[in-house]
Tab-separated table of C-alpha atoms and ligand atoms in Angstrom:
chain	number	residue	atom	x	y	z
X	17	MET	CA	0.032	-0.009	-0.024
X	18	ILE	CA	1.340	3.447	-0.823
X	19	LYS	CA	1.927	5.931	1.919
X	20	THR	CA	0.584	9.090	0.160
X	21	GLU	CA	-0.042	10.809	3.516
X	22	THR	CA	3.713	11.431	3.771
X	23	LEU	CA	3.793	13.377	0.540
X	24	LEU	CA	3.756	17.120	0.655
X	25	TYR	CA	1.919	17.835	-2.606
X	26	ASP	CA	-0.763	15.191	-3.109
X	27	THR	CA	-4.279	16.356	-2.737
X	28	ILE	CA	-6.189	15.473	-5.856
X	29	ARG	CA	-8.019	12.210	-6.851
X	30	PRO	CA	-9.924	12.637	-10.136
X	31	VAL	CA	-11.176	8.975	-10.469
X	32	SER	CA	-12.602	6.824	-7.705
X	33	TRP	CA	-15.070	4.022	-7.175
X	34	TYR	CA	-17.974	5.047	-5.076
X	35	ALA	CA	-20.870	2.718	-3.967
X	36	ASN	CA	-21.713	1.002	-7.270
X	37	GLY	CA	-20.118	3.259	-9.799
X	38	LEU	CA	-17.341	5.559	-10.854
X	39	ARG	CA	-16.984	9.065	-9.417
X	40	LEU	CA	-15.269	11.436	-11.811
X	41	LEU	CA	-14.147	14.999	-11.176
X	42	ASP	CA	-15.705	16.849	-14.139
X	43	GLN	CA	-12.651	18.444	-15.734
X	44	ARG	CA	-14.725	20.435	-18.187
X	45	GLN	CA	-15.904	22.630	-15.319
X	46	LEU	CA	-12.527	23.375	-13.718
X	47	PRO	CA	-11.336	25.855	-12.530
X	48	SER	CA	-14.749	27.504	-12.123
X	49	LYS	CA	-16.513	24.671	-10.376
X	50	GLU	CA	-15.413	21.455	-8.563
X	51	VAL	CA	-18.170	19.031	-9.592
X	52	TYR	CA	-18.095	15.215	-9.295
X	53	LEU	CA	-20.216	13.077	-11.625
X	54	ASP	CA	-21.427	9.514	-10.820
X	55	ILE	CA	-21.043	7.159	-13.766
X	56	ASN	CA	-23.057	3.991	-13.515
X	57	SER	CA	-23.002	2.491	-17.038
X	58	THR	CA	-20.460	1.647	-19.736
X	59	GLN	CA	-22.427	3.847	-22.133
X	60	ALA	CA	-22.134	6.800	-19.760
X	61	LEU	CA	-18.393	6.102	-19.200
X	62	SER	CA	-17.669	5.952	-22.946
X	63	GLN	CA	-19.440	9.283	-23.397
X	64	ALA	CA	-17.642	10.853	-20.388
X	65	ILE	CA	-14.219	9.937	-21.866
X	66	LYS	CA	-15.315	11.201	-25.330
X	67	ASP	CA	-16.520	14.469	-23.709
X	68	MET	CA	-13.357	14.787	-21.649
X	69	VAL	CA	-15.058	14.681	-18.258
X	70	VAL	CA	-12.036	12.509	-17.488
X	71	ARG	CA	-8.902	13.056	-19.583
X	72	GLY	CA	-5.201	12.377	-19.566
X	73	ALA	CA	-3.871	8.942	-20.633
X	74	PRO	CA	-3.387	7.256	-17.221
X	75	ALA	CA	-6.675	8.636	-15.835
X	76	ILE	CA	-8.528	7.381	-18.937
X	77	GLY	CA	-6.914	3.932	-18.375
X	78	ILE	CA	-7.954	3.905	-14.723
X	79	ALA	CA	-11.568	4.891	-15.611
X	80	ALA	CA	-11.567	2.097	-18.171
X	81	ALA	CA	-10.365	-0.376	-15.599
X	82	PHE	CA	-13.308	0.476	-13.378
X	83	GLY	CA	-15.445	0.488	-16.531
X	84	ALA	CA	-14.692	-3.221	-16.735
X	85	VAL	CA	-16.520	-3.656	-13.447
X	86	LEU	CA	-19.545	-1.887	-14.917
X	87	ALA	CA	-19.265	-4.105	-18.020
X	88	ALA	CA	-19.281	-7.271	-15.852
X	89	GLN	CA	-22.358	-5.997	-13.865
X	90	GLU	CA	-24.202	-5.252	-17.129
X	91	ALA	CA	-23.223	-8.518	-18.819
X	92	LEU	CA	-24.303	-10.556	-15.783
X	93	ALA	CA	-27.678	-8.744	-15.706
X	94	GLU	CA	-28.278	-9.894	-19.310
X	95	THR	CA	-29.082	-13.403	-18.277
X	96	ALA	CA	-30.099	-14.579	-21.694
X	97	LYS	CA	-26.684	-13.760	-23.256
X	98	ASP	CA	-23.215	-15.316	-23.019
X	99	PHE	CA	-21.211	-13.419	-20.318
X	100	THR	CA	-17.963	-13.100	-22.307
X	101	ALA	CA	-19.717	-11.801	-25.372
X	102	GLY	CA	-21.667	-9.220	-23.379
X	103	PHE	CA	-18.594	-8.191	-21.406
X	104	ASN	CA	-16.349	-7.769	-24.465
X	105	GLN	CA	-19.031	-5.908	-26.372
X	106	ARG	CA	-19.138	-3.340	-23.533
X	107	LEU	CA	-15.369	-2.998	-23.356
X	108	ASP	CA	-15.469	-2.356	-27.133
X	109	LEU	CA	-17.874	0.528	-26.475
X	110	ILE	CA	-15.450	2.019	-23.944
X	111	ALA	CA	-12.512	1.483	-26.346
X	112	ALA	CA	-14.353	3.480	-29.032
X	113	SER	CA	-14.323	6.633	-26.918
X	114	ARG	CA	-10.839	8.135	-27.796
X	115	PRO	CA	-8.126	6.591	-29.935
X	116	THR	CA	-4.715	7.927	-28.867
X	117	ALA	CA	-4.174	7.160	-25.153
X	118	ILE	CA	-2.789	3.626	-25.190
X	119	ASN	CA	-3.484	3.298	-21.484
X	120	LEU	CA	-7.158	2.893	-22.407
X	121	PHE	CA	-6.437	-0.149	-24.562
X	122	ASN	CA	-3.786	-1.572	-22.246
X	123	ALA	CA	-6.342	-1.474	-19.332
X	124	LEU	CA	-9.159	-2.934	-21.444
X	125	ASN	CA	-7.014	-5.739	-22.927
X	126	THR	CA	-5.730	-6.657	-19.453
X	127	ALA	CA	-9.328	-6.800	-18.209
X	128	ARG	CA	-10.253	-9.124	-21.106
X	129	ALA	CA	-7.405	-11.425	-20.104
X	130	VAL	CA	-7.812	-11.423	-16.315
X	131	VAL	CA	-11.549	-11.937	-16.325
X	132	LYS	CA	-11.135	-15.381	-17.938
X	133	THR	CA	-9.984	-16.866	-14.650
X	134	MET	CA	-12.375	-15.084	-12.328
X	135	ARG	CA	-15.216	-16.862	-10.541
X	136	ASP	CA	-16.825	-13.705	-9.224
X	137	PRO	CA	-16.040	-11.173	-12.007
X	138	VAL	CA	-17.659	-8.091	-10.376
X	139	ALA	CA	-15.911	-8.400	-7.035
X	140	GLU	CA	-12.610	-9.568	-8.507
X	141	LEU	CA	-12.498	-6.928	-11.285
X	142	LEU	CA	-13.186	-4.247	-8.656
X	143	GLN	CA	-10.170	-5.507	-6.734
X	144	TRP	CA	-8.087	-5.598	-9.899
X	145	ALA	CA	-9.167	-2.065	-10.972
X	146	SER	CA	-8.445	-0.692	-7.464
X	147	THR	CA	-4.938	-2.111	-7.738
X	148	TRP	CA	-4.558	-0.547	-11.222
X	149	LEU	CA	-5.365	2.819	-9.596
X	150	ILE	CA	-3.022	2.370	-6.616
X	151	ASP	CA	-0.231	1.163	-8.912
X	152	ASP	CA	-0.618	4.286	-11.014
X	153	ILE	CA	-0.246	6.599	-8.019
X	154	GLN	CA	2.753	4.653	-6.851
X	155	ALA	CA	4.259	4.770	-10.361
X	156	ASN	CA	3.799	8.543	-10.425
X	157	ILE	CA	5.547	8.991	-7.107
X	158	ASP	CA	8.462	6.877	-8.375
X	159	ILE	CA	8.508	8.869	-11.632
X	160	GLY	CA	8.629	12.000	-9.545
X	161	GLU	CA	11.683	10.810	-7.699
X	162	TRP	CA	13.517	9.651	-10.861
X	163	GLY	CA	12.585	12.765	-12.788
X	164	ALA	CA	13.572	15.208	-10.090
X	165	GLY	CA	16.952	13.430	-9.906
X	166	CYS	CA	17.678	14.739	-13.431
X	167	PHE	CA	17.539	18.402	-12.327
X	168	ASN	CA	20.217	20.663	-10.954
X	169	LYS	CA	19.419	23.347	-8.360
X	170	ASN	CA	17.545	26.415	-9.706
X	171	THR	CA	16.058	24.523	-12.651
X	172	ARG	CA	13.495	26.371	-14.797
X	173	VAL	CA	10.861	24.083	-16.354
X	174	LEU	CA	8.092	24.473	-18.908
X	175	THR	CA	5.285	21.967	-18.935
X	176	HIS	CA	2.663	21.594	-21.643
X	177	CYS	CA	-0.958	20.430	-21.297
X	178	ASN	CA	-1.864	18.802	-18.034
X	179	ALA	CA	0.023	15.737	-17.016
X	180	GLY	CA	-0.805	16.146	-13.343
X	181	ALA	CA	-2.891	14.502	-10.703
X	182	LEU	CA	-5.959	15.245	-12.803
X	183	ALA	CA	-4.566	13.240	-15.735
X	184	THR	CA	-3.659	10.244	-13.577
X	185	GLY	CA	-4.742	8.404	-10.407
X	186	GLY	CA	-3.072	11.164	-8.462
X	187	TYR	CA	0.242	13.079	-8.085
X	188	GLY	CA	0.832	13.178	-11.837
X	189	THR	CA	3.644	12.319	-14.303
X	190	ALA	CA	5.205	15.580	-15.522
X	191	LEU	CA	3.624	17.354	-12.610
X	192	GLY	CA	4.741	14.520	-10.365
X	193	VAL	CA	8.297	15.328	-11.381
X	194	ILE	CA	7.605	19.022	-10.753
X	195	ARG	CA	6.006	18.226	-7.348
X	196	SER	CA	8.913	16.104	-6.330
X	197	ALA	CA	11.497	18.704	-7.525
X	198	GLN	CA	9.606	21.395	-5.698
X	199	GLU	CA	9.675	19.376	-2.537
X	200	LYS	CA	13.463	19.053	-2.937
X	201	ASN	CA	13.792	22.786	-3.528
X	202	LEU	CA	15.276	22.257	-6.997
X	203	LEU	CA	13.045	24.612	-9.017
X	204	ASP	CA	13.589	28.270	-9.747
X	205	LYS	CA	10.618	28.693	-12.048
X	206	ILE	CA	7.657	26.697	-13.402
X	207	TYR	CA	6.028	27.797	-16.644
X	208	ALA	CA	2.822	26.250	-17.921
X	209	SER	CA	1.663	26.735	-21.470
X	210	GLU	CA	-2.029	27.507	-22.060
X	211	THR	CA	-2.425	24.477	-24.387
X	212	ARG	CA	-5.013	25.730	-26.902
X	213	PRO	CA	-7.651	24.925	-27.746
X	214	TRP	CA	-8.826	23.043	-24.684
X	215	ASN	CA	-6.600	25.020	-22.317
X	216	GLN	CA	-5.506	22.129	-20.113
X	217	GLY	CA	-2.516	24.138	-19.006
X	218	ALA	CA	-4.376	27.335	-18.235
X	219	ARG	CA	-7.379	25.680	-16.644
X	220	LEU	CA	-6.098	22.441	-15.123
X	221	THR	CA	-2.307	22.700	-14.494
X	222	LEU	CA	-2.718	26.119	-12.855
X	223	TRP	CA	-5.646	24.848	-10.746
X	224	GLU	CA	-3.836	21.853	-9.414
X	225	LEU	CA	-0.584	23.573	-8.682
X	226	GLN	CA	-2.477	26.322	-6.909
X	227	GLN	CA	-4.337	23.624	-4.865
X	228	ASP	CA	-0.923	22.392	-3.724
X	229	GLY	CA	0.522	25.925	-3.146
X	230	ILE	CA	3.169	25.599	-5.892
X	231	PRO	CA	3.935	28.854	-7.728
X	232	VAL	CA	3.446	28.692	-11.488
X	233	THR	CA	3.488	31.193	-14.386
X	234	LEU	CA	1.196	30.844	-17.392
X	235	ILE	CA	2.459	31.556	-20.901
X	236	ALA	CA	0.724	31.694	-24.263
X	237	ASP	CA	1.698	28.643	-26.376
X	238	SER	CA	3.224	30.965	-28.929
X	239	SER	CA	5.663	32.570	-26.464
X	240	ALA	CA	7.605	29.326	-25.744
X	241	ALA	CA	10.121	29.982	-28.554
X	242	SER	CA	10.915	33.474	-27.296
X	243	LEU	CA	11.403	32.272	-23.721
X	244	MET	CA	13.806	29.580	-24.925
X	245	GLN	CA	15.629	32.177	-27.049
X	246	GLN	CA	16.073	34.342	-23.924
X	247	GLY	CA	17.578	31.314	-22.144
X	248	LEU	CA	14.748	31.201	-19.579
X	249	ILE	CA	14.056	27.431	-19.777
X	250	ASP	CA	16.220	24.526	-18.941
X	251	TRP	CA	13.824	21.582	-19.328
X	252	ILE	CA	10.529	20.873	-21.157
X	253	VAL	CA	8.659	18.303	-18.972
X	254	VAL	CA	5.677	16.559	-20.551
X	255	GLY	CA	3.563	13.413	-20.259
X	256	ALA	CA	2.679	11.047	-23.072
X	257	ASP	CA	-0.378	9.301	-24.545
X	258	THR	CA	1.605	6.532	-26.170
X	259	ILE	CA	5.295	5.601	-26.063
X	260	CYS	CA	6.579	3.359	-28.834
X	261	MET	CA	9.289	0.738	-28.581
X	262	ASN	CA	11.809	2.977	-30.343
X	263	GLY	CA	11.161	5.859	-27.957
X	264	ASP	CA	8.879	7.940	-30.282
X	265	ILE	CA	5.937	9.350	-28.297
X	266	ALA	CA	2.583	10.899	-28.939
X	267	ASN	CA	1.395	13.673	-26.652
X	268	LYS	CA	-0.758	16.804	-26.701
X	269	ILE	CA	-0.568	18.798	-29.909
X	270	GLY	CA	2.212	21.310	-29.595
X	271	THR	CA	4.622	18.918	-27.868
X	272	TYR	CA	6.505	18.317	-31.150
X	273	SER	CA	6.954	22.065	-31.684
X	274	LEU	CA	8.346	22.411	-28.214
X	275	ALA	CA	10.763	19.546	-28.804
X	276	VAL	CA	12.033	21.033	-32.096
X	277	LEU	CA	12.457	24.434	-30.380
X	278	ALA	CA	14.184	22.743	-27.492
X	279	LYS	CA	16.739	21.112	-29.823
X	280	HIS	CA	17.439	24.468	-31.506
X	281	HIS	CA	18.013	26.232	-28.158
X	282	GLY	CA	19.858	23.480	-26.253
X	283	VAL	CA	16.943	22.900	-23.852
X	284	LYS	CA	16.364	19.333	-22.537
X	285	VAL	CA	13.140	17.405	-23.065
X	286	MET	CA	11.808	15.014	-20.448
X	287	VAL	CA	8.822	12.682	-21.153
X	288	ALA	CA	7.426	11.329	-17.941
X	289	ALA	CA	4.984	8.401	-18.104
X	290	PRO	CA	4.220	5.104	-16.438
X	291	THR	CA	4.912	1.864	-18.292
X	292	THR	CA	1.136	1.538	-18.785
X	293	THR	CA	1.619	4.237	-21.490
X	294	ILE	CA	3.911	2.022	-23.538
X	295	ASP	CA	2.539	0.323	-26.641
X	296	TRP	CA	4.600	-2.827	-26.433
X	297	LYS	CA	3.531	-3.801	-29.989
X	298	ALA	CA	4.299	-0.489	-31.722
X	299	GLN	CA	7.872	-0.463	-33.064
X	300	SER	CA	7.525	3.168	-34.029
X	301	SER	CA	4.966	5.912	-34.219
X	302	GLU	CA	3.559	5.174	-37.661
X	303	HIS	CA	0.601	3.129	-36.241
X	304	ILE	CA	-0.448	5.728	-33.635
X	305	VAL	CA	-3.922	7.001	-34.306
X	306	ILE	CA	-4.013	10.767	-33.804
X	307	GLU	CA	-7.407	11.901	-32.565
X	308	GLN	CA	-9.129	14.548	-34.662
X	309	ARG	CA	-11.689	16.400	-32.610
X	310	PRO	CA	-14.645	18.405	-34.012
X	311	SER	CA	-13.779	21.644	-35.854
X	312	SER	CA	-16.427	23.305	-33.701
X	313	GLU	CA	-13.925	23.152	-30.770
X	314	ILE	CA	-11.728	25.771	-32.538
X	315	LEU	CA	-13.886	27.416	-35.242
X	316	PRO	CA	-15.802	30.516	-34.062
X	317	ALA	CA	-19.577	29.884	-34.205
X	318	ASN	CA	-20.226	32.601	-36.755
X	319	TYR	CA	-18.457	30.593	-39.499
X	320	THR	CA	-20.934	28.142	-40.944
X	321	GLY	CA	-20.965	26.349	-44.324
X	322	ASP	CA	-18.133	24.733	-46.264
X	323	LEU	CA	-16.041	27.722	-47.209
X	324	VAL	CA	-14.271	28.185	-43.905
X	325	THR	CA	-13.144	24.951	-42.186
X	326	ALA	CA	-10.885	24.007	-39.279
X	327	LEU	CA	-8.493	21.155	-38.651
X	328	ASN	CA	-8.243	19.988	-35.036
X	329	PRO	CA	-5.740	17.192	-34.380
X	330	VAL	CA	-5.289	17.077	-30.641
X	331	PHE	CA	-2.036	15.099	-30.432
X	332	ASP	CA	1.214	14.979	-32.318
X	333	VAL	CA	4.205	12.700	-32.515
X	334	THR	CA	7.693	13.603	-31.190
X	335	PRO	CA	10.458	11.350	-32.520
X	336	ALA	CA	12.813	9.777	-30.045
X	337	GLU	CA	15.762	11.752	-31.402
X	338	LEU	CA	14.263	14.925	-29.921
X	339	ILE	CA	13.754	13.433	-26.486
X	340	SER	CA	16.541	13.739	-23.826
X	341	VAL	CA	14.999	11.362	-21.325
X	342	ILE	CA	12.024	9.124	-20.919
X	343	VAL	CA	11.217	8.635	-17.247
X	344	THR	CA	9.080	5.698	-16.133
X	345	GLU	CA	8.546	4.211	-12.655
X	346	LYS	CA	11.437	1.884	-13.574
X	347	GLY	CA	13.975	4.693	-14.020
X	348	VAL	CA	15.469	7.144	-16.479
X	349	ILE	CA	16.161	6.264	-20.136
X	350	GLU	CA	18.611	8.737	-21.625
X	351	SER	CA	18.494	9.286	-25.450
X	352	PRO	CA	15.866	6.614	-25.845
X	353	ASP	CA	16.105	4.022	-28.603
X	354	THR	CA	14.832	0.518	-29.403
X	355	ARG	CA	17.559	-1.283	-27.412
X	356	LYS	CA	17.087	0.793	-24.275
X	357	MET	CA	13.268	0.545	-24.513
X	358	ALA	CA	13.433	-3.226	-24.897
X	359	ALA	CA	15.354	-3.484	-21.606
X	360	LEU	CA	12.142	-2.281	-19.826
X	361	ILE	CA	10.532	-5.629	-20.556
X	362	GLN	CA	13.054	-7.508	-18.375
B	6	MRU	O1	-6.649	15.535	-24.559
B	6	MRU	P1	-6.114	15.176	-23.254
B	6	MRU	O2	-6.294	16.282	-22.202
B	6	MRU	O3	-6.599	13.884	-22.731
B	6	MRU	O4	-4.539	15.085	-23.480
B	6	MRU	C1	-3.701	14.839	-22.368
B	6	MRU	C2	-2.270	14.807	-22.671
B	6	MRU	O5	-1.869	14.998	-23.753
B	6	MRU	C3	-1.359	14.484	-21.573
B	6	MRU	O6	-0.124	15.110	-21.725
B	6	MRU	C4	-1.110	12.942	-21.566
B	6	MRU	O7	-2.268	12.226	-21.629
B	6	MRU	C5	-0.326	12.532	-20.411
B	6	MRU	S1	-1.195	12.719	-18.902
B	6	MRU	C6	-0.268	12.108	-17.626
């Protein structure tokens, strides 16, 4: 069992199991309102992931793990049908919610495998999903320690999107590193980019660092280049939605631009993610499915018709050659490549 009460900065739990269902902190409403939604069906969960009530790759994976409990409840209630068929059909529905966070598929595929030996699927899947959640928090704490170990004193970091407690079981990946480094008094400055169009940085990263009393400075996405040019940033610290076996990663749109800029300005790039974010079957990024969200999320409402359109890919791929370190709960991989990634399997 993890001892989170000993951690200085650990106050947020976005996904939990409550009575007979999932309780999700509705991230669409932050920072204005702190509202929790109860999710009691696989249909409602699939929609909640699609609508980004819950978001961030590890948090989506945890929600899906608890979704397997809902799937088992629903499949058992359908007495006329075969349990396995009903169960898998419901996991397929959850899987169809968003395509890029591999944690979603890793959790669902594990559920499909472990359920085969279970005599009491609802109770046993609940136990399994609870362990998935606890393991994620522990992984983040370990990532925090490893990641902070890469920093010198007075380090200035820029983080993109939200890879914090809200995007995980708790503590966070990139923000876990930042929390840990803050605790060790290693940070001089933390910048968070807005992360248009959904503003995960402005809305969520600022909210959670404020909750924990950690000072942070917001920047417009477009000012990152200028800050690097002025020598104000030492490390870019981000999470990932998928890590491939050659070290390529997919993360929030804009990560690739930051990595290219970092290379030009001699800034280091850290990707912090648990091993549940690894696609063990993907040799490189070419098979990653990049989610395209509706143009209405970025196109002003007064533009209708076909003349003016918008393109809204919400993730991009950063090749391994632009990444200084990948940090998982197992340690730090410097200049990631296929050989070093393969060593994680042992
Ligand atoms: O569209 P989102 O908000 O789900 O995207 C989240 C990200 O891109 C995060 O950086 C990533 O999932 C890692 S979260 C620890």
